[in-house]
mmCIF file of C-alpha atoms in Angstrom:
data_model
loop_
_atom_site.group_PDB
_atom_site.id
_atom_site.type_symbol
_atom_site.label_atom_id
_atom_site.label_comp_id
_atom_site.label_asym_id
_atom_site.label_seq_id
_atom_site.Cartn_x
_atom_site.Cartn_y
_atom_site.Cartn_z
ATOM 1 C CA MET A 1 11.822 -10.127 6.543
ATOM 2 C CA MET A 2 9.393 -9.767 9.457
ATOM 3 C CA LYS A 3 9.871 -11.012 13.169
ATOM 4 C CA PHE A 4 7.396 -12.126 15.321
ATOM 5 C CA SER A 5 7.443 -12.063 19.037
ATOM 6 C CA LYS A 6 5.861 -14.282 21.603
ATOM 7 C CA SER A 7 3.227 -11.644 22.553
ATOM 8 C CA ASP A 8 2.036 -11.400 18.647
ATOM 9 C CA PHE A 9 0.359 -14.851 19.242
ATOM 10 C CA THR A 10 -2.366 -14.010 22.024
ATOM 11 C CA ALA A 11 -5.264 -16.088 21.507
ATOM 12 C CA THR A 12 -7.154 -12.837 20.787
ATOM 13 C CA ASN A 13 -4.858 -12.333 17.764
ATOM 14 C CA VAL A 14 -5.352 -16.091 16.613
ATOM 15 C CA ILE A 15 -9.113 -15.283 16.583
ATOM 16 C CA ILE A 16 -8.501 -12.119 14.573
ATOM 17 C CA PHE A 17 -6.759 -14.140 12.019
ATOM 18 C CA ILE A 18 -9.191 -16.647 11.875
ATOM 19 C CA THR A 19 -11.800 -13.989 11.556
ATOM 20 C CA VAL A 20 -9.939 -12.357 8.551
ATOM 21 C CA VAL A 21 -9.435 -15.985 6.829
ATOM 22 C CA ALA A 22 -13.037 -16.760 7.469
ATOM 23 C CA TYR A 23 -13.899 -13.527 5.674
ATOM 24 C CA ILE A 24 -11.683 -13.952 2.776
ATOM 25 C CA VAL A 25 -13.487 -17.410 2.300
ATOM 26 C CA GLN A 26 -16.972 -15.897 2.578
ATOM 27 C CA ILE A 27 -16.184 -13.684 -0.268
ATOM 28 C CA ASN A 28 -14.893 -15.908 -2.294
ATOM 29 C CA ILE A 29 -17.681 -18.526 -2.339
ATOM 30 C CA GLU A 30 -20.690 -18.425 -4.082
ATOM 31 C CA GLN A 31 -23.498 -17.402 -1.508
ATOM 32 C CA GLY A 32 -20.675 -17.314 1.480
ATOM 33 C CA ALA A 33 -22.634 -14.655 3.395
ATOM 34 C CA LEU A 34 -25.809 -17.036 3.508
ATOM 35 C CA PHE A 35 -23.652 -20.183 4.130
ATOM 36 C CA MET A 36 -21.645 -19.018 7.026
ATOM 37 C CA GLY A 37 -24.124 -16.446 8.398
ATOM 38 C CA LEU A 38 -27.084 -17.059 10.754
ATOM 39 C CA ASN A 39 -30.302 -17.338 8.683
ATOM 40 C CA LEU A 40 -33.202 -19.728 8.006
ATOM 41 C CA TYR A 41 -31.067 -22.327 6.400
ATOM 42 C CA PHE A 42 -29.922 -22.498 9.936
ATOM 43 C CA LEU A 43 -33.331 -24.607 10.856
ATOM 44 C CA VAL A 44 -34.773 -25.809 7.202
ATOM 45 C CA GLY A 45 -31.275 -26.663 5.677
ATOM 46 C CA GLY A 46 -29.758 -28.150 8.631
ATOM 47 C CA PHE A 47 -26.762 -25.818 8.511
ATOM 48 C CA PHE A 48 -26.103 -26.267 12.295
ATOM 49 C CA TRP A 49 -22.788 -24.592 11.970
ATOM 50 C CA GLN A 50 -24.061 -20.700 11.314
ATOM 51 C CA PRO A 51 -24.116 -19.982 15.123
ATOM 52 C CA LEU A 52 -20.666 -20.557 15.251
ATOM 53 C CA THR A 53 -19.492 -19.374 11.783
ATOM 54 C CA SER A 54 -21.522 -16.350 11.834
ATOM 55 C CA ILE A 55 -19.464 -14.930 14.554
ATOM 56 C CA PHE A 56 -16.650 -15.130 11.865
ATOM 57 C CA SER A 57 -18.617 -13.660 8.780
ATOM 58 C CA HIS A 58 -19.086 -10.028 7.999
ATOM 59 C CA GLY A 59 -21.138 -7.785 5.745
ATOM 60 C CA GLY A 60 -17.814 -5.918 4.495
ATOM 61 C CA ILE A 61 -14.489 -4.954 4.909
ATOM 62 C CA ALA A 62 -15.389 -1.587 7.215
ATOM 63 C CA HIS A 63 -17.398 -3.955 9.219
ATOM 64 C CA LEU A 64 -14.903 -6.454 9.853
ATOM 65 C CA GLY A 65 -12.047 -3.943 10.589
ATOM 66 C CA MET A 66 -14.195 -1.986 13.364
ATOM 67 C CA ASN A 67 -14.917 -5.420 14.878
ATOM 68 C CA MET A 68 -11.494 -6.494 14.802
ATOM 69 C CA PHE A 69 -9.901 -3.445 16.257
ATOM 70 C CA VAL A 70 -12.262 -3.631 19.075
ATOM 71 C CA LEU A 71 -11.950 -7.568 19.527
ATOM 72 C CA TRP A 72 -8.269 -6.393 19.642
ATOM 73 C CA GLN A 73 -8.344 -4.023 22.623
ATOM 74 C CA PHE A 74 -10.770 -5.958 24.708
ATOM 75 C CA GLY A 75 -9.852 -9.422 24.039
ATOM 76 C CA ASN A 76 -6.360 -8.826 24.982
ATOM 77 C CA LEU A 77 -7.191 -6.869 27.911
ATOM 78 C CA ILE A 78 -9.299 -10.005 29.110
ATOM 79 C CA GLU A 79 -6.813 -12.271 27.656
ATOM 80 C CA ARG A 80 -4.157 -10.817 30.159
ATOM 81 C CA ALA A 81 -6.122 -10.613 33.223
ATOM 82 C CA ARG A 82 -7.680 -13.948 32.774
ATOM 83 C CA GLY A 83 -5.534 -16.198 30.656
ATOM 84 C CA ALA A 84 -6.265 -17.754 26.863
ATOM 85 C CA ARG A 85 -8.266 -20.426 27.696
ATOM 86 C CA SER A 86 -10.795 -18.430 29.776
ATOM 87 C CA PHE A 87 -10.943 -15.861 26.853
ATOM 88 C CA VAL A 88 -11.578 -18.162 24.146
ATOM 89 C CA THR A 89 -14.260 -19.809 26.139
ATOM 90 C CA LEU A 90 -15.874 -16.719 27.285
ATOM 91 C CA TYR A 91 -15.696 -15.369 23.435
ATOM 92 C CA LEU A 92 -17.093 -18.732 21.602
ATOM 93 C CA VAL A 93 -19.895 -19.459 24.550
ATOM 94 C CA THR A 94 -21.192 -15.931 24.551
ATOM 95 C CA GLY A 95 -20.550 -15.311 21.114
ATOM 96 C CA ILE A 96 -22.711 -18.708 20.113
ATOM 97 C CA LEU A 97 -25.383 -17.853 22.618
ATOM 98 C CA THR A 98 -25.651 -14.483 21.488
ATOM 99 C CA SER A 99 -26.222 -15.742 18.195
ATOM 100 C CA LEU A 100 -28.694 -18.182 18.828
ATOM 101 C CA LEU A 101 -31.018 -15.590 21.159
ATOM 102 C CA SER A 102 -30.702 -13.013 18.127
ATOM 103 C CA PHE A 103 -31.679 -15.875 15.786
ATOM 104 C CA LEU A 104 -34.847 -16.395 17.957
ATOM 105 C CA TYR A 105 -35.598 -12.516 17.806
ATOM 106 C CA ILE A 106 -35.187 -12.505 14.033
ATOM 107 C CA PHE A 107 -37.390 -15.864 13.619
ATOM 108 C CA TYR A 108 -40.022 -13.597 15.077
ATOM 109 C CA VAL A 109 -39.954 -10.436 13.837
ATOM 110 C CA ASP A 110 -37.913 -10.864 10.202
ATOM 111 C CA VAL A 111 -36.973 -14.432 9.222
ATOM 112 C CA ARG A 112 -35.457 -12.904 5.953
ATOM 113 C CA VAL A 113 -32.411 -11.633 7.960
ATOM 114 C CA ASN A 114 -28.955 -13.146 7.704
ATOM 115 C CA LEU A 115 -26.823 -12.299 10.706
ATOM 116 C CA VAL A 116 -22.995 -11.907 10.305
ATOM 117 C CA GLY A 117 -20.549 -10.238 12.273
ATOM 118 C CA ALA A 118 -18.784 -10.712 15.676
ATOM 119 C CA SER A 119 -20.087 -7.404 17.197
ATOM 120 C CA GLY A 120 -22.762 -9.753 19.496
ATOM 121 C CA ALA A 121 -19.691 -11.695 20.780
ATOM 122 C CA ILE A 122 -18.006 -8.337 21.387
ATOM 123 C CA CYS A 123 -20.502 -6.783 23.248
ATOM 124 C CA ALA A 124 -20.492 -9.842 25.432
ATOM 125 C CA ILE A 125 -17.342 -9.244 26.042
ATOM 126 C CA LEU A 126 -17.941 -5.840 27.096
ATOM 127 C CA GLY A 127 -20.898 -6.974 29.168
ATOM 128 C CA TYR A 128 -18.168 -9.346 30.834
ATOM 129 C CA VAL A 129 -16.130 -5.913 31.423
ATOM 130 C CA ALA A 130 -18.620 -3.908 32.479
ATOM 131 C CA TYR A 131 -19.630 -6.286 35.108
ATOM 132 C CA PHE A 132 -16.113 -6.587 36.673
ATOM 133 C CA ASP A 133 -15.228 -3.058 36.015
ATOM 134 C CA LYS A 134 -18.106 -0.821 37.694
ATOM 135 C CA THR A 135 -16.275 2.089 36.944
ATOM 136 C CA GLN A 136 -16.369 1.644 33.075
ATOM 137 C CA ARG A 137 -19.945 0.217 33.380
ATOM 138 C CA GLY A 138 -21.748 3.609 31.856
ATOM 139 C CA GLY A 139 -19.323 4.128 29.420
ATOM 140 C CA ILE A 140 -19.680 0.893 27.952
ATOM 141 C CA VAL A 141 -23.551 0.822 27.979
ATOM 142 C CA THR A 142 -23.240 4.377 26.329
ATOM 143 C CA TRP A 143 -21.137 2.731 23.514
ATOM 144 C CA ILE A 144 -23.200 0.119 22.805
ATOM 145 C CA LEU A 145 -26.101 2.110 22.924
ATOM 146 C CA LEU A 146 -24.229 4.760 20.220
ATOM 147 C CA ILE A 147 -23.426 2.026 17.990
ATOM 148 C CA SER A 148 -26.629 0.430 18.140
ATOM 149 C CA VAL A 149 -28.942 3.550 17.452
ATOM 150 C CA ALA A 150 -26.411 5.697 15.557
ATOM 151 C CA PRO A 151 -26.228 3.253 12.361
ATOM 152 C CA LEU A 152 -29.983 2.764 12.509
ATOM 153 C CA LEU A 153 -30.355 6.810 12.151
ATOM 154 C CA ILE A 154 -28.215 7.032 8.892
ATOM 155 C CA GLY A 155 -29.830 3.846 7.595
ATOM 156 C CA LEU A 156 -27.576 1.323 8.129
ATOM 157 C CA PRO A 157 -28.941 -2.318 8.438
ATOM 158 C CA ILE A 158 -27.582 -3.338 11.549
ATOM 159 C CA ALA A 159 -28.441 -5.921 14.087
ATOM 160 C CA TRP A 160 -28.818 -3.511 17.180
ATOM 161 C CA TYR A 161 -30.581 -6.162 18.976
ATOM 162 C CA ALA A 162 -27.475 -8.646 18.743
ATOM 163 C CA HIS A 163 -25.636 -5.989 20.777
ATOM 164 C CA PHE A 164 -27.993 -5.515 23.638
ATOM 165 C CA ILE A 165 -28.493 -9.454 23.834
ATOM 166 C CA GLY A 166 -24.578 -9.600 23.669
ATOM 167 C CA LEU A 167 -24.337 -7.115 26.701
ATOM 168 C CA PHE A 168 -27.068 -9.210 28.570
ATOM 169 C CA VAL A 169 -25.322 -12.514 27.629
ATOM 170 C CA GLY A 170 -21.687 -11.307 28.875
ATOM 171 C CA PHE A 171 -22.871 -9.787 32.093
ATOM 172 C CA VAL A 172 -24.804 -13.137 33.258
ATOM 173 C CA TYR A 173 -21.717 -15.073 32.160
ATOM 174 C CA ALA A 174 -19.315 -13.026 34.427
ATOM 175 C CA ILE A 175 -21.820 -13.308 37.075
ATOM 176 C CA MET A 176 -21.644 -17.301 36.585
ATOM 177 C CA HIS A 177 -18.006 -16.584 36.120
ATOM 178 C CA LYS A 178 -17.621 -14.836 39.388
ATOM 179 C CA GLN A 179 -19.254 -17.790 41.275
ATOM 180 C CA VAL A 180 -16.751 -20.495 39.759
ATOM 181 C CA LEU A 181 -13.892 -18.348 40.782
ATOM 182 C CA GLN A 182 -14.977 -17.998 44.279
ATOM 183 C CA ARG A 183 -15.840 -21.947 44.761
ATOM 184 C CA LYS A 184 -11.969 -22.254 43.593
ATOM 185 C CA LEU A 185 -10.811 -20.038 46.668
#
């Protein structure tokens, strides 16, 4: 019998669990990726939940695994430093903003795209970390460049713009969060 400790039930791990369950639901319903991803149905079909559900949808098990590994690393880091509520707010607010801004991009470039994945929200988390930890900033930006450009070079369909938008959104969120923290002092 498996034993769980209190440290296993972090908000980050709960988000990872919800994401895995959402992926299982997505692959078991007809047109699940179109229903849960972010696409033109958001506007023309009234699928207003898509900016949120697209964060929990993924394009395959490898996509899911890579995103959840990075979320586990950086989510738990931020959660330990700022608390569970602050982390969940960061993840959901920046994830939804990144989804909406990415949708604006695809609306004008290629409306046939269906956005899925947590990588925009994860890049927002990385933007948040990059703002507060200047020593890691260069490495984070380099890593986001690498994960955005390398897949394109080998022909993988990737929402590279969501990575850059997420980085920007996370950085701006960190600036605003710092101002809020300073006001509390």
